[in-house]
Amino acid sequence: MAKKKSADEKKRPATINNRRARFDYEIVETFEAGLVLVGSEVKSVFLGRVNLTDSYCKVINEELWMLNADIEPYTHSSHFLPERRRDRKLLMHRKEINTLERKSLEKGLSLLVLGMYFKNGKVKVTVGLGRGKKEYDKRTQIKDKETRLEKGRMRNIR
């Protein structure tokens, strides 16, 4: 007989990953930051209605900001609907922000949003320091992935 799932197992917050960033960039270092959200945005993140494909981070006035992240408005909210692609503040220690700013000014390094998840009831963002990949790097990555898949298929046939 099938086991019934408890209420806690049914309602788990979604973890959102930016797969495009990991494909286009070589991630050098990752950091965890808190995220300032307004109103019903937390419920939309909980349901996984977030698109991080074009999002990135920038240090403005010694504060870290997440730009271009698309959080869909919560459907059951009636009063306050914030903009989908507004700039959102990230919470980090001053020392970490200063090191991120210094490293992002180096040649070829960018601040990227890699993922969004819940930790102890709060929304956290994974910020990555990445270096852009060349076209041939992407091709070798695809080739390696295809060979791994092919080997797995050959094992399953036998």
Tab-separated table of N, CA and C in Angstrom:
chain	number	residue	atom	x	y	z
A	1	MET	N	0.827	-1.177	0.000
A	1	MET	CA	0.000	0.000	0.000
A	1	MET	C	0.877	1.248	0.000
A	2	ALA	N	0.492	2.258	-0.752
A	2	ALA	CA	1.284	3.480	-0.874
A	2	ALA	C	1.204	4.294	0.406
A	3	LYS	N	2.331	4.904	0.733
A	3	LYS	CA	2.414	5.724	1.925
A	3	LYS	C	1.798	7.090	1.659
A	4	LYS	N	1.042	7.612	2.620
A	4	LYS	CA	0.462	8.931	2.477
A	4	LYS	C	1.480	9.982	2.891
A	5	LYS	N	1.579	11.050	2.107
A	5	LYS	CA	2.522	12.106	2.434
A	5	LYS	C	1.934	13.023	3.489
A	6	SER	N	2.783	13.448	4.411
A	6	SER	CA	2.320	14.378	5.436
A	6	SER	C	2.209	15.780	4.842
A	7	ALA	N	1.632	16.686	5.596
A	7	ALA	CA	1.421	18.062	5.113
A	7	ALA	C	2.751	18.767	4.888
A	8	ASP	N	3.769	18.456	5.709
A	8	ASP	CA	5.077	19.094	5.546
A	8	ASP	C	5.762	18.669	4.253
A	9	GLU	N	5.602	17.417	3.863
A	9	GLU	CA	6.248	16.915	2.652
A	9	GLU	C	5.589	17.452	1.391
A	10	LYS	N	4.305	17.760	1.463
A	10	LYS	CA	3.595	18.259	0.285
A	10	LYS	C	3.995	19.688	-0.056
A	11	LYS	N	4.115	20.539	0.956
A	11	LYS	CA	4.382	21.950	0.727
A	11	LYS	C	5.822	22.272	1.065
A	12	ARG	N	6.670	22.139	0.098
A	12	ARG	CA	8.064	22.509	0.256
A	12	ARG	C	8.351	23.701	-0.631
A	13	PRO	N	9.133	24.652	-0.123
A	13	PRO	CA	9.468	25.804	-0.967
A	13	PRO	C	10.348	25.393	-2.136
A	14	ALA	N	10.152	26.068	-3.234
A	14	ALA	CA	10.907	25.758	-4.440
A	14	ALA	C	12.318	26.335	-4.352
A	15	THR	N	13.279	25.636	-4.948
A	15	THR	CA	14.621	26.195	-5.106
A	15	THR	C	14.778	26.537	-6.574
A	16	ILE	N	15.158	27.759	-6.845
A	16	ILE	CA	15.272	28.247	-8.210
A	16	ILE	C	16.749	28.344	-8.562
A	17	ASN	N	17.127	27.765	-9.688
A	17	ASN	CA	18.514	27.805	-10.141
A	17	ASN	C	18.612	28.529	-11.471
A	18	ASN	N	19.715	29.226	-11.654
A	18	ASN	CA	19.996	29.915	-12.899
A	18	ASN	C	20.966	29.043	-13.701
A	19	ARG	N	20.427	28.115	-14.451
A	19	ARG	CA	21.256	27.173	-15.207
A	19	ARG	C	22.023	27.861	-16.312
A	20	ARG	N	21.451	28.917	-16.858
A	20	ARG	CA	22.099	29.644	-17.955
A	20	ARG	C	23.407	30.286	-17.486
A	21	ALA	N	23.433	30.789	-16.254
A	21	ALA	CA	24.644	31.423	-15.728
A	21	ALA	C	25.772	30.410	-15.593
A	22	ARG	N	25.430	29.213	-15.143
A	22	ARG	CA	26.477	28.188	-14.996
A	22	ARG	C	26.973	27.693	-16.350
A	23	PHE	N	26.146	27.808	-17.383
A	23	PHE	CA	26.566	27.397	-18.720
A	23	PHE	C	27.436	28.468	-19.373
A	24	ASP	N	27.078	29.727	-19.191
A	24	ASP	CA	27.795	30.817	-19.852
A	24	ASP	C	29.024	31.298	-19.095
A	25	TYR	N	29.110	31.007	-17.801
A	25	TYR	CA	30.201	31.519	-16.985
A	25	TYR	C	30.886	30.399	-16.219
A	26	GLU	N	32.172	30.573	-15.996
A	26	GLU	CA	32.933	29.686	-15.118
A	26	GLU	C	32.871	30.326	-13.736
A	27	ILE	N	32.247	29.667	-12.782
A	27	ILE	CA	32.037	30.234	-11.458
A	27	ILE	C	33.314	30.075	-10.632
A	28	VAL	N	33.866	31.207	-10.195
A	28	VAL	CA	35.104	31.217	-9.436
A	28	VAL	C	34.830	31.081	-7.947
A	29	GLU	N	33.828	31.819	-7.456
A	29	GLU	CA	33.534	31.841	-6.030
A	29	GLU	C	32.040	32.101	-5.822
A	30	THR	N	31.467	31.549	-4.742
A	30	THR	CA	30.046	31.778	-4.468
A	30	THR	C	29.869	32.363	-3.068
A	31	PHE	N	28.804	33.138	-2.914
A	31	PHE	CA	28.465	33.774	-1.641
A	31	PHE	C	26.971	33.619	-1.402
A	32	GLU	N	26.570	33.704	-0.131
A	32	GLU	CA	25.153	33.647	0.230
A	32	GLU	C	24.733	35.022	0.736
A	33	ALA	N	23.575	35.488	0.274
A	33	ALA	CA	23.075	36.798	0.685
A	33	ALA	C	21.586	36.703	0.982
A	34	GLY	N	21.129	37.546	1.884
A	34	GLY	CA	19.702	37.661	2.157
A	34	GLY	C	19.063	38.547	1.101
A	35	LEU	N	17.756	38.513	1.000
A	35	LEU	CA	17.044	39.264	-0.026
A	35	LEU	C	15.904	40.046	0.609
A	36	VAL	N	15.815	41.335	0.262
A	36	VAL	CA	14.736	42.180	0.768
A	36	VAL	C	13.574	42.082	-0.214
A	37	LEU	N	12.443	41.540	0.254
A	37	LEU	CA	11.252	41.396	-0.582
A	37	LEU	C	10.101	42.190	0.020
A	38	VAL	N	9.126	42.514	-0.812
A	38	VAL	CA	7.981	43.304	-0.369
A	38	VAL	C	6.699	42.506	-0.562
A	39	GLY	N	5.821	42.578	0.420
A	39	GLY	CA	4.470	42.050	0.284
A	39	GLY	C	4.389	40.599	-0.130
A	40	SER	N	3.718	40.356	-1.227
A	40	SER	CA	3.407	38.996	-1.654
A	40	SER	C	4.518	38.343	-2.475
A	41	GLU	N	5.650	39.018	-2.621
A	41	GLU	CA	6.757	38.434	-3.395
A	41	GLU	C	7.272	37.148	-2.753
A	42	VAL	N	7.214	37.079	-1.435
A	42	VAL	CA	7.698	35.883	-0.730
A	42	VAL	C	6.875	34.661	-1.126
A	43	LYS	N	5.572	34.833	-1.254
A	43	LYS	CA	4.712	33.714	-1.642
A	43	LYS	C	5.003	33.269	-3.072
A	44	SER	N	5.296	34.208	-3.961
A	44	SER	CA	5.644	33.855	-5.334
A	44	SER	C	6.954	33.080	-5.384
A	45	VAL	N	7.927	33.491	-4.562
A	45	VAL	CA	9.203	32.766	-4.504
A	45	VAL	C	8.975	31.370	-3.933
A	46	PHE	N	8.124	31.262	-2.920
A	46	PHE	CA	7.814	29.963	-2.323
A	46	PHE	C	7.245	29.011	-3.363
A	47	LEU	N	6.405	29.540	-4.260
A	47	LEU	CA	5.796	28.721	-5.309
A	47	LEU	C	6.731	28.490	-6.493
A	48	GLY	N	7.871	29.182	-6.522
A	48	GLY	CA	8.846	28.985	-7.591
A	48	GLY	C	8.580	29.806	-8.829
A	49	ARG	N	7.831	30.871	-8.718
A	49	ARG	CA	7.500	31.699	-9.885
A	49	ARG	C	8.515	32.820	-10.057
A	50	VAL	N	9.768	32.416	-10.279
A	50	VAL	CA	10.876	33.355	-10.417
A	50	VAL	C	11.689	32.976	-11.647
A	51	ASN	N	12.142	33.981	-12.384
A	51	ASN	CA	13.010	33.760	-13.531
A	51	ASN	C	14.300	34.541	-13.304
A	52	LEU	N	15.414	33.822	-13.180
A	52	LEU	CA	16.713	34.440	-12.903
A	52	LEU	C	17.615	34.493	-14.124
A	53	THR	N	17.097	34.204	-15.296
A	53	THR	CA	17.932	34.069	-16.488
A	53	THR	C	18.762	35.313	-16.795
A	54	ASP	N	18.173	36.488	-16.755
A	54	ASP	CA	18.893	37.708	-17.114
A	54	ASP	C	19.387	38.484	-15.907
A	55	SER	N	19.282	37.928	-14.723
A	55	SER	CA	19.593	38.696	-13.518
A	55	SER	C	21.090	38.727	-13.226
A	56	TYR	N	21.508	39.803	-12.596
A	56	TYR	CA	22.892	39.989	-12.197
A	56	TYR	C	22.921	40.894	-10.976
A	57	CYS	N	24.095	41.059	-10.385
A	57	CYS	CA	24.242	41.892	-9.194
A	57	CYS	C	25.173	43.054	-9.487
A	58	LYS	N	25.000	44.113	-8.710
A	58	LYS	CA	25.835	45.294	-8.876
A	58	LYS	C	25.951	45.991	-7.529
A	59	VAL	N	27.140	46.540	-7.247
A	59	VAL	CA	27.347	47.297	-6.022
A	59	VAL	C	27.083	48.764	-6.340
A	60	ILE	N	26.062	49.332	-5.682
A	60	ILE	CA	25.692	50.732	-5.877
A	60	ILE	C	25.678	51.398	-4.509
A	61	ASN	N	26.465	52.460	-4.348
A	61	ASN	CA	26.568	53.197	-3.077
A	61	ASN	C	26.877	52.274	-1.897
A	62	GLU	N	27.831	51.405	-2.077
A	62	GLU	CA	28.275	50.444	-1.065
A	62	GLU	C	27.163	49.497	-0.600
A	63	GLU	N	26.169	49.278	-1.453
A	63	GLU	CA	25.108	48.302	-1.193
A	63	GLU	C	25.031	47.365	-2.384
A	64	LEU	N	24.701	46.100	-2.122
A	64	LEU	CA	24.610	45.104	-3.179
A	64	LEU	C	23.165	45.004	-3.645
A	65	TRP	N	22.952	45.115	-4.952
A	65	TRP	CA	21.612	45.089	-5.544
A	65	TRP	C	21.507	43.978	-6.573
A	66	MET	N	20.345	43.329	-6.611
A	66	MET	CA	20.050	42.329	-7.627
A	66	MET	C	19.175	43.006	-8.682
A	67	LEU	N	19.626	42.987	-9.927
A	67	LEU	CA	18.937	43.661	-11.018
A	67	LEU	C	18.367	42.644	-11.991
A	68	ASN	N	17.228	42.973	-12.570
A	68	ASN	CA	16.619	42.207	-13.658
A	68	ASN	C	16.044	40.847	-13.258
A	69	ALA	N	15.881	40.572	-11.990
A	69	ALA	CA	15.243	39.313	-11.588
A	69	ALA	C	13.731	39.467	-11.753
A	70	ASP	N	13.103	38.468	-12.345
A	70	ASP	CA	11.678	38.529	-12.650
A	70	ASP	C	10.911	37.669	-11.647
A	71	ILE	N	10.237	38.326	-10.676
A	71	ILE	CA	9.389	37.623	-9.713
A	71	ILE	C	7.940	37.915	-10.094
A	72	GLU	N	7.241	36.868	-10.494
A	72	GLU	CA	5.856	36.997	-10.949
A	72	GLU	C	4.962	37.413	-9.787
A	73	PRO	N	4.005	38.319	-10.011
A	73	PRO	CA	3.109	38.729	-8.926
A	73	PRO	C	2.259	37.558	-8.433
A	74	TYR	N	2.003	37.529	-7.140
A	74	TYR	CA	1.193	36.481	-6.535
A	74	TYR	C	-0.258	36.655	-6.974
A	75	THR	N	-0.880	35.594	-7.447
A	75	THR	CA	-2.204	35.693	-8.057
A	75	THR	C	-3.310	36.035	-7.062
A	76	HIS	N	-3.190	35.601	-5.808
A	76	HIS	CA	-4.252	35.814	-4.837
A	76	HIS	C	-4.098	37.113	-4.055
A	77	SER	N	-3.088	37.884	-4.385
A	77	SER	CA	-2.894	39.165	-3.723
A	77	SER	C	-3.803	40.209	-4.365
A	78	SER	N	-4.381	41.081	-3.550
A	78	SER	CA	-5.332	42.034	-4.112
A	78	SER	C	-4.880	43.484	-3.999
A	79	HIS	N	-4.140	43.820	-2.961
A	79	HIS	CA	-3.868	45.234	-2.716
A	79	HIS	C	-2.583	45.737	-3.364
A	80	PHE	N	-1.473	45.220	-2.944
A	80	PHE	CA	-0.187	45.773	-3.359
A	80	PHE	C	0.537	44.802	-4.276
A	81	LEU	N	0.687	45.171	-5.530
A	81	LEU	CA	1.418	44.341	-6.489
A	81	LEU	C	2.683	45.086	-6.923
A	82	PRO	N	3.856	44.666	-6.431
A	82	PRO	CA	5.094	45.337	-6.827
A	82	PRO	C	5.457	45.017	-8.276
A	83	GLU	N	6.355	45.803	-8.834
A	83	GLU	CA	6.813	45.568	-10.205
A	83	GLU	C	7.532	44.226	-10.287
A	84	ARG	N	7.432	43.590	-11.442
A	84	ARG	CA	8.063	42.280	-11.629
A	84	ARG	C	9.578	42.367	-11.644
A	85	ARG	N	10.126	43.313	-12.402
A	85	ARG	CA	11.572	43.389	-12.612
A	85	ARG	C	12.221	44.564	-11.886
A	86	ARG	N	11.753	44.877	-10.694
A	86	ARG	CA	12.352	45.993	-9.968
A	86	ARG	C	13.688	45.558	-9.360
A	87	ASP	N	14.500	46.541	-8.982
A	87	ASP	CA	15.780	46.247	-8.341
A	87	ASP	C	15.531	45.872	-6.884
A	88	ARG	N	16.211	44.811	-6.434
A	88	ARG	CA	16.020	44.333	-5.071
A	88	ARG	C	17.348	44.341	-4.329
A	89	LYS	N	17.301	44.773	-3.087
A	89	LYS	CA	18.504	44.894	-2.275
A	89	LYS	C	18.894	43.538	-1.702
A	90	LEU	N	20.198	43.247	-1.723
A	90	LEU	CA	20.726	42.033	-1.121
A	90	LEU	C	21.424	42.386	0.184
A	91	LEU	N	21.315	41.518	1.169
A	91	LEU	CA	21.874	41.767	2.487
A	91	LEU	C	23.128	40.927	2.697
A	92	MET	N	24.249	41.615	2.864
A	92	MET	CA	25.531	40.967	3.155
A	92	MET	C	26.312	41.857	4.110
A	93	HIS	N	27.344	41.305	4.718
A	93	HIS	CA	28.219	42.100	5.571
A	93	HIS	C	29.023	43.074	4.716
A	94	ARG	N	29.354	44.210	5.294
A	94	ARG	CA	30.081	45.256	4.571
A	94	ARG	C	31.397	44.734	3.998
A	95	LYS	N	32.120	43.920	4.780
A	95	LYS	CA	33.400	43.372	4.318
A	95	LYS	C	33.218	42.533	3.053
A	96	GLU	N	32.180	41.697	3.064
A	96	GLU	CA	31.912	40.842	1.902
A	96	GLU	C	31.546	41.673	0.673
A	97	ILE	N	30.754	42.725	0.881
A	97	ILE	CA	30.372	43.589	-0.238
A	97	ILE	C	31.604	44.268	-0.817
A	98	ASN	N	32.503	44.731	0.055
A	98	ASN	CA	33.723	45.393	-0.424
A	98	ASN	C	34.609	44.440	-1.214
A	99	THR	N	34.742	43.185	-0.744
A	99	THR	CA	35.560	42.230	-1.490
A	99	THR	C	34.904	41.881	-2.828
A	100	LEU	N	33.572	41.754	-2.830
A	100	LEU	CA	32.867	41.479	-4.092
A	100	LEU	C	33.057	42.623	-5.078
A	101	GLU	N	32.973	43.852	-4.595
A	101	GLU	CA	33.145	45.006	-5.480
A	101	GLU	C	34.559	45.036	-6.044
A	102	ARG	N	35.543	44.794	-5.194
A	102	ARG	CA	36.936	44.795	-5.642
A	102	ARG	C	37.188	43.714	-6.695
A	103	LYS	N	36.652	42.510	-6.429
A	103	LYS	CA	36.873	41.401	-7.358
A	103	LYS	C	36.092	41.580	-8.663
A	104	SER	N	34.917	42.198	-8.582
A	104	SER	CA	34.122	42.375	-9.803
A	104	SER	C	34.729	43.430	-10.726
A	105	LEU	N	35.572	44.299	-10.182
A	105	LEU	CA	36.239	45.303	-11.011
A	105	LEU	C	37.428	44.722	-11.769
A	106	GLU	N	37.853	43.502	-11.390
A	106	GLU	CA	38.924	42.836	-12.121
A	106	GLU	C	38.453	42.523	-13.533
A	107	LYS	N	39.426	42.346	-14.409
A	107	LYS	CA	39.102	42.102	-15.812
A	107	LYS	C	38.385	40.756	-15.990
A	108	GLY	N	37.201	40.810	-16.592
A	108	GLY	CA	36.491	39.592	-16.970
A	108	GLY	C	35.638	38.951	-15.902
A	109	LEU	N	35.536	39.529	-14.692
A	109	LEU	CA	34.718	38.928	-13.646
A	109	LEU	C	33.392	39.664	-13.512
A	110	SER	N	32.307	38.901	-13.314
A	110	SER	CA	30.962	39.457	-13.196
A	110	SER	C	30.285	38.897	-11.950
A	111	LEU	N	29.349	39.661	-11.409
A	111	LEU	CA	28.541	39.199	-10.283
A	111	LEU	C	27.232	38.647	-10.823
A	112	LEU	N	26.964	37.377	-10.575
A	112	LEU	CA	25.795	36.699	-11.127
A	112	LEU	C	24.902	36.163	-10.023
A	113	VAL	N	23.620	36.074	-10.312
A	113	VAL	CA	22.674	35.414	-9.406
A	113	VAL	C	22.576	33.962	-9.861
A	114	LEU	N	22.996	33.040	-8.994
A	114	LEU	CA	23.023	31.619	-9.357
A	114	LEU	C	21.788	30.859	-8.887
A	115	GLY	N	21.193	31.294	-7.797
A	115	GLY	CA	20.039	30.566	-7.293
A	115	GLY	C	19.330	31.316	-6.197
A	116	MET	N	18.134	30.816	-5.858
A	116	MET	CA	17.311	31.414	-4.809
A	116	MET	C	16.642	30.272	-4.061
A	117	TYR	N	16.651	30.331	-2.724
A	117	TYR	CA	16.099	29.249	-1.931
A	117	TYR	C	15.680	29.773	-0.558
A	118	PHE	N	14.996	28.931	0.203
A	118	PHE	CA	14.590	29.268	1.560
A	118	PHE	C	15.533	28.607	2.546
A	119	LYS	N	15.903	29.356	3.584
A	119	LYS	CA	16.745	28.819	4.650
A	119	LYS	C	16.231	29.403	5.968
A	120	ASN	N	15.756	28.562	6.844
A	120	ASN	CA	15.189	28.975	8.128
A	120	ASN	C	14.072	29.999	7.952
A	121	GLY	N	13.243	29.809	6.948
A	121	GLY	CA	12.099	30.679	6.731
A	121	GLY	C	12.407	31.993	6.036
A	122	LYS	N	13.643	32.188	5.616
A	122	LYS	CA	14.021	33.422	4.936
A	122	LYS	C	14.523	33.098	3.530
A	123	VAL	N	14.301	34.037	2.602
A	123	VAL	CA	14.747	33.833	1.222
A	123	VAL	C	16.223	34.205	1.118
A	124	LYS	N	17.017	33.300	0.581
A	124	LYS	CA	18.446	33.524	0.392
A	124	LYS	C	18.771	33.455	-1.090
A	125	VAL	N	19.821	34.157	-1.481
A	125	VAL	CA	20.265	34.198	-2.873
A	125	VAL	C	21.720	33.760	-2.915
A	126	THR	N	22.057	32.930	-3.888
A	126	THR	CA	23.437	32.545	-4.107
A	126	THR	C	24.018	33.465	-5.175
A	127	VAL	N	25.030	34.229	-4.777
A	127	VAL	CA	25.694	35.167	-5.683
A	127	VAL	C	27.020	34.542	-6.071
A	128	GLY	N	27.302	34.529	-7.365
A	128	GLY	CA	28.537	33.940	-7.846
A	128	GLY	C	29.408	34.955	-8.559
A	129	LEU	N	30.697	34.776	-8.399
A	129	LEU	CA	31.670	35.586	-9.117
A	129	LEU	C	32.123	34.744	-10.297
A	130	GLY	N	31.799	35.173	-11.509
A	130	GLY	CA	32.040	34.331	-12.672
A	130	GLY	C	32.856	35.003	-13.759
A	131	ARG	N	33.544	34.171	-14.507
A	131	ARG	CA	34.326	34.615	-15.661
A	131	ARG	C	33.665	34.025	-16.901
A	132	GLY	N	33.430	34.838	-17.907
A	132	GLY	CA	32.749	34.391	-19.115
A	132	GLY	C	33.495	33.288	-19.844
A	133	LYS	N	32.754	32.294	-20.323
A	133	LYS	CA	33.351	31.204	-21.085
A	133	LYS	C	33.413	31.576	-22.558
A	134	LYS	N	34.362	31.029	-23.230
A	134	LYS	CA	34.464	31.192	-24.680
A	134	LYS	C	33.575	30.143	-25.343
A	135	GLU	N	33.324	30.316	-26.633
A	135	GLU	CA	32.445	29.402	-27.361
A	135	GLU	C	32.996	27.974	-27.362
A	136	TYR	N	34.324	27.837	-27.489
A	136	TYR	CA	34.894	26.496	-27.535
A	136	TYR	C	34.808	25.807	-26.172
A	137	ASP	N	34.819	26.574	-25.074
A	137	ASP	CA	34.633	25.982	-23.750
A	137	ASP	C	33.247	25.369	-23.628
A	138	LYS	N	32.249	26.068	-24.162
A	138	LYS	CA	30.874	25.569	-24.106
A	138	LYS	C	30.737	24.296	-24.928
A	139	ARG	N	31.405	24.278	-26.097
A	139	ARG	CA	31.322	23.085	-26.945
A	139	ARG	C	31.933	21.875	-26.263
A	140	THR	N	33.071	22.055	-25.597
A	140	THR	CA	33.687	20.922	-24.903
A	140	THR	C	32.818	20.454	-23.745
A	141	GLN	N	32.151	21.387	-23.075
A	141	GLN	CA	31.249	21.014	-21.984
A	141	GLN	C	30.080	20.174	-22.511
A	142	ILE	N	29.506	20.577	-23.628
A	142	ILE	CA	28.402	19.819	-24.234
A	142	ILE	C	28.886	18.445	-24.682
A	143	LYS	N	30.074	18.391	-25.269
A	143	LYS	CA	30.639	17.131	-25.747
A	143	LYS	C	30.870	16.161	-24.585
A	144	ASP	N	31.425	16.663	-23.479
A	144	ASP	CA	31.651	15.816	-22.305
A	144	ASP	C	30.339	15.275	-21.742
A	145	LYS	N	29.320	16.124	-21.716
A	145	LYS	CA	28.011	15.707	-21.204
A	145	LYS	C	27.423	14.613	-22.090
A	146	GLU	N	27.531	14.768	-23.405
A	146	GLU	CA	26.998	13.762	-24.324
A	146	GLU	C	27.725	12.433	-24.196
A	147	THR	N	29.044	12.455	-24.003
A	147	THR	CA	29.784	11.199	-23.840
A	147	THR	C	29.395	10.504	-22.536
A	148	ARG	N	29.189	11.280	-21.463
A	148	ARG	CA	28.735	10.676	-20.206
A	148	ARG	C	27.370	10.021	-20.368
A	149	LEU	N	26.449	10.703	-21.066
A	149	LEU	CA	25.123	10.136	-21.296
A	149	LEU	C	25.203	8.869	-22.141
A	150	GLU	N	26.051	8.888	-23.151
A	150	GLU	CA	26.212	7.730	-24.035
A	150	GLU	C	26.763	6.533	-23.261
A	151	LYS	N	27.749	6.773	-22.379
A	151	LYS	CA	28.293	5.681	-21.562
A	151	LYS	C	27.219	5.099	-20.655
A	152	GLY	N	26.387	5.969	-20.088
A	152	GLY	CA	25.295	5.501	-19.231
A	152	GLY	C	24.300	4.658	-19.998
A	153	ARG	N	24.014	5.061	-21.217
A	153	ARG	CA	23.078	4.289	-22.054
A	153	ARG	C	23.662	2.926	-22.404
A	154	MET	N	24.960	2.883	-22.681
A	154	MET	CA	25.605	1.621	-23.030
A	154	MET	C	25.592	0.665	-21.826
A	155	ARG	N	25.750	1.190	-20.627
A	155	ARG	CA	25.694	0.341	-19.426
A	155	ARG	C	24.302	-0.231	-19.225
A	156	ASN	N	23.276	0.585	-19.515
A	156	ASN	CA	21.890	0.137	-19.311
A	156	ASN	C	21.486	-0.917	-20.334
A	157	ILE	N	22.076	-0.888	-21.514
A	157	ILE	CA	21.731	-1.860	-22.566
A	157	ILE	C	22.244	-3.242	-22.176
A	158	ARG	N	23.425	-3.288	-21.625
A	158	ARG	CA	24.029	-4.593	-21.297
A	158	ARG	C	23.435	-5.200	-20.115
